[in-house]
Amino acid sequence: MPRALQANESSMVDTIQARVPDSIPPEVVEIVLALLVLTTGWYLSKLVVRIAGRTVARRIERPSVTRSVLRGLRLAVLLWAGIVAAGIVGVGNTQILLSVTVISAVIAIVLAPIVGSLINGLYVLADRPYEIGDMIEVTDAGHRGFVEDITIRYTKIFTLQNSFIVIPNSEIHARDVINYSAEDERTRISISFDITYESDLEAARRAAERAARGVDEVISGGPDIRIGSARYAAAPTCVIREYGDHGIGLDVYFWMRHPYKEVVVRSAVQEAIVERFADLDVEFAYPHRHHVFDETSGVAQLAVDDSGFDRSVADAPAESAETGEDPGDR
């Protein structure tokens, strides 16, 4: 701690102690003054954030960086108040705080994970994989929701299930994250189904496209949507996926306006397709199994006992062994 600051603190403490009754110990005066400095620093940090908030927000467009800067300002004020309070109570003169061994042990045991999280937090802020308000999905964990807050240490996600998830930046930086609303909230999804070979293929494709266009959240048409160097038709499109063993595979591609409504929109489109196909010569395909019997398939033999129950031919050899009859004579 600078000597000038120590001298000012000492003179301030001496002045206050000279004005209080002698019955009050000097240690009590120092503790009260230290608490008063910490309290003042707490409210002063809030005031600094309130005053500097608008200026920082104008100069920095990203909300996550703005919040981090304001948190840094507040932490600096609180740290300054803590140093002053420590000097008042005499902690700043303690030589043990300057011990290299103690500092190294604290960093190795306590601060190492925190420092790692802070470094990854800086990577998140610099790489800009997502921003506050974006809808993201952590693929390996299945978490999907909106980014509520980004700090140096963690990312807070408000999931679609109305719950909060706090993920340390050291973990989320190493995971695969899908950002559904980085540039454009419009999302392209598809629905797959099969129809029989006897169905009217062209009628099925037209009906599927019209069914998707009839859903409110689906973009029914307009200019092509550009993703990078590729362009996709904005209107729903039904294409042939394959000619399979059980039927013709079709895929309906369509764009929806909001990614968080994917489940609802997908269900609505599928329901609309079923309703459209009900009025057409179109039938959904599903696996069938046909058993064919000819002259090479053999003959199934059955036996009927007195109780009236049918028994398979597998039971006949056991009975013929007892009665001595030939199963083929029955």
mmCIF file of C-alpha atoms in Angstrom:
data_model
loop_
_atom_site.group_PDB
_atom_site.id
_atom_site.type_symbol
_atom_site.label_atom_id
_atom_site.label_comp_id
_atom_site.label_asym_id
_atom_site.label_seq_id
_atom_site.Cartn_x
_atom_site.Cartn_y
_atom_site.Cartn_z
ATOM 1 C CA MET A 1 0.000 0.000 0.000
ATOM 2 C CA PRO A 2 1.429 3.472 -0.839
ATOM 3 C CA ARG A 3 2.895 5.384 2.090
ATOM 4 C CA ALA A 4 0.830 8.491 1.325
ATOM 5 C CA LEU A 5 -2.363 6.482 1.545
ATOM 6 C CA GLN A 6 -1.214 4.859 4.785
ATOM 7 C CA ALA A 7 -0.401 8.274 6.244
ATOM 8 C CA ASN A 8 -3.805 9.668 5.312
ATOM 9 C CA GLU A 9 -5.550 6.688 6.826
ATOM 10 C CA SER A 10 -3.511 6.896 10.021
ATOM 11 C CA SER A 11 -4.176 10.601 10.429
ATOM 12 C CA MET A 12 -7.883 10.081 9.824
ATOM 13 C CA VAL A 13 -8.035 7.329 12.425
ATOM 14 C CA ASP A 14 -6.049 9.391 14.932
ATOM 15 C CA THR A 15 -8.336 12.385 14.415
ATOM 16 C CA ILE A 16 -11.472 10.326 14.993
ATOM 17 C CA GLN A 17 -10.002 8.559 18.020
ATOM 18 C CA ALA A 18 -9.139 11.913 19.550
ATOM 19 C CA ARG A 19 -12.788 12.953 19.428
ATOM 20 C CA VAL A 20 -14.328 9.792 20.886
ATOM 21 C CA PRO A 21 -14.417 9.005 24.593
ATOM 22 C CA ASP A 22 -11.380 7.284 26.047
ATOM 23 C CA SER A 23 -13.559 4.423 27.214
ATOM 24 C CA ILE A 24 -13.947 3.165 23.625
ATOM 25 C CA PRO A 25 -10.995 0.966 22.598
ATOM 26 C CA PRO A 26 -9.067 2.023 19.464
ATOM 27 C CA GLU A 27 -9.752 -1.366 17.863
ATOM 28 C CA VAL A 28 -13.492 -0.724 17.975
ATOM 29 C CA VAL A 29 -13.034 2.637 16.293
ATOM 30 C CA GLU A 30 -10.953 1.037 13.533
ATOM 31 C CA ILE A 31 -13.528 -1.703 12.908
ATOM 32 C CA VAL A 32 -16.393 0.796 12.779
ATOM 33 C CA LEU A 33 -14.482 2.983 10.340
ATOM 34 C CA ALA A 34 -13.634 -0.030 8.167
ATOM 35 C CA LEU A 35 -17.298 -1.075 8.044
ATOM 36 C CA LEU A 36 -18.283 2.479 7.205
ATOM 37 C CA VAL A 37 -15.798 2.534 4.317
ATOM 38 C CA LEU A 38 -17.064 -0.799 2.987
ATOM 39 C CA THR A 39 -20.679 0.369 3.163
ATOM 40 C CA THR A 40 -19.805 3.613 1.387
ATOM 41 C CA GLY A 41 -17.910 1.675 -1.264
ATOM 42 C CA TRP A 42 -20.907 -0.620 -1.817
ATOM 43 C CA TYR A 43 -23.286 2.272 -2.507
ATOM 44 C CA LEU A 44 -20.637 4.151 -4.450
ATOM 45 C CA SER A 45 -20.141 1.168 -6.763
ATOM 46 C CA LYS A 46 -23.865 1.147 -7.561
ATOM 47 C CA LEU A 47 -23.756 4.886 -8.252
ATOM 48 C CA VAL A 48 -20.790 4.500 -10.610
ATOM 49 C CA VAL A 49 -22.561 1.751 -12.538
ATOM 50 C CA ARG A 50 -25.709 3.854 -12.801
ATOM 51 C CA ILE A 51 -23.839 6.904 -14.050
ATOM 52 C CA ALA A 52 -21.555 5.077 -16.471
ATOM 53 C CA GLY A 53 -24.166 2.584 -17.682
ATOM 54 C CA ARG A 54 -25.661 4.676 -20.468
ATOM 55 C CA THR A 55 -22.292 5.883 -21.741
ATOM 56 C CA VAL A 56 -20.883 2.358 -21.890
ATOM 57 C CA ALA A 57 -24.045 1.042 -23.561
ATOM 58 C CA ARG A 58 -23.797 3.682 -26.306
ATOM 59 C CA ARG A 59 -20.179 2.885 -27.075
ATOM 60 C CA ILE A 60 -20.473 -0.917 -26.887
ATOM 61 C CA GLU A 61 -23.198 -2.590 -28.917
ATOM 62 C CA ARG A 62 -22.970 -6.049 -27.363
ATOM 63 C CA PRO A 63 -25.006 -6.390 -24.135
ATOM 64 C CA SER A 64 -22.731 -9.129 -22.757
ATOM 65 C CA VAL A 65 -19.610 -6.940 -23.054
ATOM 66 C CA THR A 66 -21.496 -3.967 -21.610
ATOM 67 C CA ARG A 67 -22.499 -5.951 -18.546
ATOM 68 C CA SER A 68 -18.968 -7.268 -18.114
ATOM 69 C CA VAL A 69 -17.493 -3.747 -18.252
ATOM 70 C CA LEU A 70 -19.988 -2.448 -15.701
ATOM 71 C CA ARG A 71 -19.288 -5.406 -13.424
ATOM 72 C CA GLY A 72 -15.575 -4.625 -13.737
ATOM 73 C CA LEU A 73 -16.159 -0.996 -12.726
ATOM 74 C CA ARG A 74 -18.171 -2.034 -9.722
ATOM 75 C CA LEU A 75 -15.573 -4.599 -8.710
ATOM 76 C CA ALA A 76 -12.836 -1.963 -8.974
ATOM 77 C CA VAL A 77 -14.723 0.381 -6.620
ATOM 78 C CA LEU A 78 -15.365 -2.423 -4.150
ATOM 79 C CA LEU A 79 -11.729 -3.494 -4.320
ATOM 80 C CA TRP A 80 -10.618 0.064 -3.626
ATOM 81 C CA ALA A 81 -12.958 0.240 -0.619
ATOM 82 C CA GLY A 82 -11.646 -3.094 0.634
ATOM 83 C CA ILE A 83 -8.032 -1.925 0.403
ATOM 84 C CA VAL A 84 -8.854 1.250 2.324
ATOM 85 C CA ALA A 85 -10.740 -0.730 4.980
ATOM 86 C CA ALA A 86 -7.876 -3.196 5.292
ATOM 87 C CA GLY A 87 -5.453 -0.322 5.770
ATOM 88 C CA ILE A 88 -7.602 1.131 8.539
ATOM 89 C CA VAL A 89 -7.587 -2.082 10.564
ATOM 90 C CA GLY A 90 -3.900 -2.642 9.838
ATOM 91 C CA VAL A 91 -4.214 -5.736 7.688
ATOM 92 C CA GLY A 92 -2.249 -4.143 4.875
ATOM 93 C CA ASN A 93 0.904 -4.159 7.003
ATOM 94 C CA THR A 94 0.748 -7.856 7.678
ATOM 95 C CA GLN A 95 3.759 -9.511 6.122
ATOM 96 C CA ILE A 96 2.049 -12.842 5.702
ATOM 97 C CA LEU A 97 -0.014 -11.473 2.807
ATOM 98 C CA LEU A 98 3.227 -10.783 0.966
ATOM 99 C CA SER A 99 4.495 -14.312 1.357
ATOM 100 C CA VAL A 100 5.137 -15.896 -2.021
ATOM 101 C CA THR A 101 4.469 -19.359 -0.625
ATOM 102 C CA VAL A 102 1.018 -18.474 0.694
ATOM 103 C CA ILE A 103 0.031 -16.661 -2.492
ATOM 104 C CA SER A 104 1.184 -19.577 -4.638
ATOM 105 C CA ALA A 105 -0.766 -22.059 -2.541
ATOM 106 C CA VAL A 106 -3.928 -19.960 -2.745
ATOM 107 C CA ILE A 107 -3.626 -19.641 -6.529
ATOM 108 C CA ALA A 108 -2.938 -23.348 -6.985
ATOM 109 C CA ILE A 109 -5.766 -24.584 -4.748
ATOM 110 C CA VAL A 110 -8.474 -21.957 -4.944
ATOM 111 C CA LEU A 111 -7.894 -19.606 -7.830
ATOM 112 C CA ALA A 112 -6.789 -22.032 -10.570
ATOM 113 C CA PRO A 113 -10.335 -23.170 -11.535
ATOM 114 C CA ILE A 114 -11.582 -19.602 -11.283
ATOM 115 C CA VAL A 115 -8.790 -18.275 -13.477
ATOM 116 C CA GLY A 116 -9.502 -21.007 -16.050
ATOM 117 C CA SER A 117 -13.183 -20.068 -16.086
ATOM 118 C CA LEU A 118 -12.303 -16.393 -16.465
ATOM 119 C CA ILE A 119 -10.032 -17.102 -19.429
ATOM 120 C CA ASN A 120 -12.753 -19.144 -21.128
ATOM 121 C CA GLY A 121 -15.195 -16.335 -20.378
ATOM 122 C CA LEU A 122 -12.947 -13.933 -22.244
ATOM 123 C CA TYR A 123 -12.899 -16.363 -25.177
ATOM 124 C CA VAL A 124 -16.716 -16.479 -25.169
ATOM 125 C CA LEU A 125 -16.926 -12.696 -25.160
ATOM 126 C CA ALA A 126 -14.306 -12.366 -27.891
ATOM 127 C CA ASP A 127 -15.479 -15.175 -30.201
ATOM 128 C CA ARG A 128 -19.136 -14.117 -29.951
ATOM 129 C CA PRO A 129 -20.664 -17.596 -30.458
ATOM 130 C CA TYR A 130 -23.898 -16.298 -28.946
ATOM 131 C CA GLU A 131 -25.309 -13.148 -27.427
ATOM 132 C CA ILE A 132 -27.833 -12.280 -24.751
ATOM 133 C CA GLY A 133 -31.296 -13.005 -26.135
ATOM 134 C CA ASP A 134 -30.153 -15.644 -28.641
ATOM 135 C CA MET A 135 -31.764 -19.061 -28.693
ATOM 136 C CA ILE A 136 -29.079 -21.736 -28.415
ATOM 137 C CA GLU A 137 -28.868 -25.477 -27.881
ATOM 138 C CA VAL A 138 -26.123 -27.404 -26.109
ATOM 139 C CA THR A 139 -26.208 -30.489 -28.312
ATOM 140 C CA ASP A 140 -24.567 -33.061 -26.059
ATOM 141 C CA ALA A 141 -26.743 -32.139 -23.076
ATOM 142 C CA GLY A 142 -29.968 -31.427 -24.969
ATOM 143 C CA HIS A 143 -30.451 -28.013 -23.327
ATOM 144 C CA ARG A 144 -32.321 -25.537 -25.528
ATOM 145 C CA GLY A 145 -33.326 -22.039 -24.526
ATOM 146 C CA PHE A 146 -32.523 -18.339 -24.503
ATOM 147 C CA VAL A 147 -29.292 -16.813 -23.231
ATOM 148 C CA GLU A 148 -30.272 -14.823 -20.176
ATOM 149 C CA ASP A 149 -26.861 -13.577 -19.096
ATOM 150 C CA ILE A 150 -23.165 -13.933 -19.977
ATOM 151 C CA THR A 151 -20.524 -13.228 -17.351
ATOM 152 C CA ILE A 152 -16.810 -13.841 -17.187
ATOM 153 C CA ARG A 153 -17.429 -17.048 -15.223
ATOM 154 C CA TYR A 154 -20.658 -18.580 -16.536
ATOM 155 C CA THR A 155 -23.517 -18.459 -19.042
ATOM 156 C CA LYS A 156 -27.099 -18.508 -17.815
ATOM 157 C CA ILE A 157 -29.695 -20.141 -20.097
ATOM 158 C CA PHE A 158 -33.462 -19.806 -19.672
ATOM 159 C CA THR A 159 -34.762 -23.070 -21.127
ATOM 160 C CA LEU A 160 -38.022 -23.669 -22.980
ATOM 161 C CA GLN A 161 -39.132 -25.750 -19.982
ATOM 162 C CA ASN A 162 -39.191 -22.588 -17.833
ATOM 163 C CA SER A 163 -36.035 -23.373 -15.864
ATOM 164 C CA PHE A 164 -32.597 -21.793 -15.504
ATOM 165 C CA ILE A 165 -29.354 -23.568 -16.318
ATOM 166 C CA VAL A 166 -26.025 -22.074 -15.330
ATOM 167 C CA ILE A 167 -23.085 -23.529 -17.284
ATOM 168 C CA PRO A 168 -19.491 -22.506 -16.492
ATOM 169 C CA ASN A 169 -17.722 -20.964 -19.450
ATOM 170 C CA SER A 170 -14.932 -23.507 -19.110
ATOM 171 C CA GLU A 171 -17.473 -26.236 -19.957
ATOM 172 C CA ILE A 172 -19.640 -24.527 -22.548
ATOM 173 C CA HIS A 173 -16.570 -23.334 -24.470
ATOM 174 C CA ALA A 174 -15.611 -26.990 -25.072
ATOM 175 C CA ARG A 175 -19.123 -28.090 -26.176
ATOM 176 C CA ASP A 176 -20.965 -27.932 -29.456
ATOM 177 C CA VAL A 177 -23.460 -25.072 -29.319
ATOM 178 C CA ILE A 178 -26.114 -24.397 -31.964
ATOM 179 C CA ASN A 179 -27.200 -20.779 -32.258
ATOM 180 C CA TYR A 180 -30.671 -20.562 -33.810
ATOM 181 C CA SER A 181 -30.909 -16.779 -33.842
ATOM 182 C CA ALA A 182 -27.393 -15.419 -34.404
ATOM 183 C CA GLU A 183 -28.229 -13.639 -37.653
ATOM 184 C CA ASP A 184 -31.812 -14.596 -38.487
ATOM 185 C CA GLU A 185 -34.487 -16.300 -36.405
ATOM 186 C CA ARG A 186 -36.040 -17.974 -39.423
ATOM 187 C CA THR A 187 -35.334 -21.689 -39.266
ATOM 188 C CA ARG A 188 -35.659 -24.373 -41.936
ATOM 189 C CA ILE A 189 -36.868 -27.805 -40.859
ATOM 190 C CA SER A 190 -38.239 -30.860 -42.649
ATOM 191 C CA ILE A 191 -40.806 -33.622 -42.176
ATOM 192 C CA SER A 192 -40.336 -37.095 -43.679
ATOM 193 C CA PHE A 193 -43.005 -39.651 -44.577
ATOM 194 C CA ASP A 194 -43.657 -42.448 -47.094
ATOM 195 C CA ILE A 195 -46.563 -43.022 -49.482
ATOM 196 C CA THR A 196 -47.479 -46.179 -51.345
ATOM 197 C CA TYR A 197 -46.504 -46.771 -54.957
ATOM 198 C CA GLU A 198 -50.189 -46.882 -55.863
ATOM 199 C CA SER A 199 -50.698 -43.292 -54.606
ATOM 200 C CA ASP A 200 -50.819 -40.229 -56.842
ATOM 201 C CA LEU A 201 -47.285 -38.887 -56.367
ATOM 202 C CA GLU A 202 -47.760 -35.400 -57.824
ATOM 203 C CA ALA A 203 -51.011 -34.876 -55.963
ATOM 204 C CA ALA A 204 -49.307 -35.921 -52.731
ATOM 205 C CA ARG A 205 -46.455 -33.464 -53.238
ATOM 206 C CA ARG A 206 -48.780 -30.554 -54.041
ATOM 207 C CA ALA A 207 -51.018 -31.370 -51.076
ATOM 208 C CA ALA A 208 -48.052 -31.538 -48.675
ATOM 209 C CA GLU A 209 -46.795 -28.132 -49.824
ATOM 210 C CA ARG A 210 -50.253 -26.558 -49.483
ATOM 211 C CA ALA A 211 -50.699 -28.103 -46.060
ATOM 212 C CA ALA A 212 -47.440 -26.556 -44.837
ATOM 213 C CA ARG A 213 -48.327 -23.150 -46.309
ATOM 214 C CA GLY A 214 -51.600 -23.174 -44.388
ATOM 215 C CA VAL A 215 -49.891 -23.186 -40.973
ATOM 216 C CA ASP A 216 -49.587 -19.724 -39.416
ATOM 217 C CA GLU A 217 -45.942 -19.857 -38.277
ATOM 218 C CA VAL A 218 -44.741 -21.245 -41.617
ATOM 219 C CA ILE A 219 -43.421 -18.768 -44.203
ATOM 220 C CA SER A 220 -45.740 -19.357 -47.155
ATOM 221 C CA GLY A 221 -43.656 -17.620 -49.819
ATOM 222 C CA GLY A 222 -41.688 -14.586 -50.879
ATOM 223 C CA PRO A 223 -38.109 -13.928 -51.996
ATOM 224 C CA ASP A 224 -35.538 -16.659 -51.657
ATOM 225 C CA ILE A 225 -33.814 -16.855 -48.298
ATOM 226 C CA ARG A 226 -30.048 -16.541 -48.520
ATOM 227 C CA ILE A 227 -27.801 -18.470 -46.154
ATOM 228 C CA GLY A 228 -24.194 -17.667 -46.960
ATOM 229 C CA SER A 229 -23.742 -18.295 -50.667
ATOM 230 C CA ALA A 230 -26.768 -20.633 -50.907
ATOM 231 C CA ARG A 231 -30.313 -19.626 -51.670
ATOM 232 C CA TYR A 232 -33.395 -21.525 -50.563
ATOM 233 C CA ALA A 233 -36.985 -21.099 -51.667
ATOM 234 C CA ALA A 234 -39.016 -19.420 -48.946
ATOM 235 C CA ALA A 235 -42.180 -21.391 -49.794
ATOM 236 C CA PRO A 236 -42.569 -25.003 -48.609
ATOM 237 C CA THR A 237 -41.130 -27.594 -50.972
ATOM 238 C CA CYS A 238 -41.837 -31.312 -51.172
ATOM 239 C CA VAL A 239 -39.112 -33.456 -52.742
ATOM 240 C CA ILE A 240 -38.661 -37.170 -53.365
ATOM 241 C CA ARG A 241 -36.207 -38.620 -50.905
ATOM 242 C CA GLU A 242 -36.025 -42.197 -52.183
ATOM 243 C CA TYR A 243 -37.897 -45.099 -53.704
ATOM 244 C CA GLY A 244 -37.845 -47.477 -50.785
ATOM 245 C CA ASP A 245 -38.874 -51.059 -50.168
ATOM 246 C CA HIS A 246 -42.266 -50.143 -48.721
ATOM 247 C CA GLY A 247 -43.073 -46.920 -50.577
ATOM 248 C CA ILE A 248 -41.903 -43.592 -51.930
ATOM 249 C CA GLY A 249 -40.087 -41.436 -49.382
ATOM 250 C CA LEU A 250 -40.981 -37.719 -49.387
ATOM 251 C CA ASP A 251 -39.499 -34.780 -47.485
ATOM 252 C CA VAL A 252 -41.312 -31.496 -46.914
ATOM 253 C CA TYR A 253 -38.948 -28.560 -46.300
ATOM 254 C CA PHE A 254 -40.337 -25.321 -44.931
ATOM 255 C CA TRP A 255 -39.233 -22.207 -43.062
ATOM 256 C CA MET A 256 -40.764 -21.056 -39.802
ATOM 257 C CA ARG A 257 -40.456 -17.632 -38.230
ATOM 258 C CA HIS A 258 -39.504 -18.503 -34.645
ATOM 259 C CA PRO A 259 -37.249 -21.436 -33.690
ATOM 260 C CA TYR A 260 -38.742 -21.903 -30.226
ATOM 261 C CA LYS A 261 -42.040 -23.018 -31.808
ATOM 262 C CA GLU A 262 -40.512 -25.922 -33.721
ATOM 263 C CA VAL A 263 -42.410 -28.664 -31.886
ATOM 264 C CA VAL A 264 -45.782 -26.937 -32.290
ATOM 265 C CA VAL A 265 -45.206 -26.060 -35.941
ATOM 266 C CA ARG A 266 -43.997 -29.541 -36.805
ATOM 267 C CA SER A 267 -47.103 -31.079 -35.230
ATOM 268 C CA ALA A 268 -49.415 -28.630 -37.006
ATOM 269 C CA VAL A 269 -47.852 -29.339 -40.419
ATOM 270 C CA GLN A 270 -48.127 -33.101 -39.953
ATOM 271 C CA GLU A 271 -51.760 -32.794 -38.914
ATOM 272 C CA ALA A 272 -52.507 -30.625 -41.959
ATOM 273 C CA ILE A 273 -50.849 -33.167 -44.275
ATOM 274 C CA VAL A 274 -52.983 -35.987 -42.890
ATOM 275 C CA GLU A 275 -56.141 -33.940 -43.410
ATOM 276 C CA ARG A 276 -55.168 -33.132 -47.009
ATOM 277 C CA PHE A 277 -54.372 -36.741 -47.860
ATOM 278 C CA ALA A 278 -57.748 -37.907 -46.546
ATOM 279 C CA ASP A 279 -59.469 -36.343 -49.559
ATOM 280 C CA LEU A 280 -56.973 -37.632 -52.149
ATOM 281 C CA ASP A 281 -55.956 -40.906 -53.690
ATOM 282 C CA VAL A 282 -52.931 -40.998 -51.412
ATOM 283 C CA GLU A 283 -52.114 -43.573 -48.767
ATOM 284 C CA PHE A 284 -49.301 -43.556 -46.234
ATOM 285 C CA ALA A 285 -46.944 -46.488 -46.624
ATOM 286 C CA TYR A 286 -45.787 -48.699 -43.797
ATOM 287 C CA PRO A 287 -43.956 -52.032 -43.705
ATOM 288 C CA HIS A 288 -46.032 -55.007 -44.893
ATOM 289 C CA ARG A 289 -45.227 -58.682 -44.698
ATOM 290 C CA HIS A 290 -46.837 -61.119 -47.140
ATOM 291 C CA HIS A 291 -46.783 -64.879 -46.637
ATOM 292 C CA VAL A 292 -46.961 -66.802 -49.941
ATOM 293 C CA PHE A 293 -47.786 -70.524 -50.015
ATOM 294 C CA ASP A 294 -47.343 -72.661 -53.141
ATOM 295 C CA GLU A 295 -46.732 -76.293 -54.018
ATOM 296 C CA THR A 296 -43.244 -76.124 -52.488
ATOM 297 C CA SER A 297 -44.391 -74.772 -49.142
ATOM 298 C CA GLY A 298 -45.676 -78.065 -47.714
ATOM 299 C CA VAL A 299 -48.970 -78.814 -46.007
ATOM 300 C CA ALA A 300 -49.948 -77.707 -42.541
ATOM 301 C CA GLN A 301 -51.599 -80.597 -40.660
ATOM 302 C CA LEU A 302 -53.998 -80.034 -37.803
ATOM 303 C CA ALA A 303 -55.566 -82.441 -35.320
ATOM 304 C CA VAL A 304 -58.790 -81.969 -33.384
ATOM 305 C CA ASP A 305 -59.281 -83.797 -30.120
ATOM 306 C CA ASP A 306 -62.494 -84.498 -28.262
ATOM 307 C CA SER A 307 -62.396 -81.174 -26.452
ATOM 308 C CA GLY A 308 -62.745 -79.298 -29.734
ATOM 309 C CA PHE A 309 -59.390 -77.459 -29.514
ATOM 310 C CA ASP A 310 -57.071 -77.421 -32.494
ATOM 311 C CA ARG A 311 -53.614 -78.767 -32.005
ATOM 312 C CA SER A 312 -50.716 -78.163 -34.333
ATOM 313 C CA VAL A 313 -48.977 -80.920 -36.156
ATOM 314 C CA ALA A 314 -46.089 -80.566 -33.727
ATOM 315 C CA ASP A 315 -48.227 -82.368 -31.143
ATOM 316 C CA ALA A 316 -49.072 -85.209 -33.514
ATOM 317 C CA PRO A 317 -45.812 -87.210 -33.282
ATOM 318 C CA ALA A 318 -46.121 -87.451 -29.517
ATOM 319 C CA GLU A 319 -49.673 -88.749 -29.810
ATOM 320 C CA SER A 320 -48.760 -91.176 -32.616
ATOM 321 C CA ALA A 321 -45.993 -92.578 -30.434
ATOM 322 C CA GLU A 322 -48.554 -93.427 -27.791
ATOM 323 C CA THR A 323 -51.311 -94.787 -30.052
ATOM 324 C CA GLY A 324 -49.148 -96.199 -32.800
ATOM 325 C CA GLU A 325 -51.090 -94.318 -35.456
ATOM 326 C CA ASP A 326 -49.651 -92.497 -38.416
ATOM 327 C CA PRO A 327 -50.377 -88.733 -38.310
ATOM 328 C CA GLY A 328 -50.914 -88.760 -42.033
ATOM 329 C CA ASP A 329 -53.887 -91.167 -41.637
ATOM 330 C CA ARG A 330 -55.973 -88.540 -39.859
#
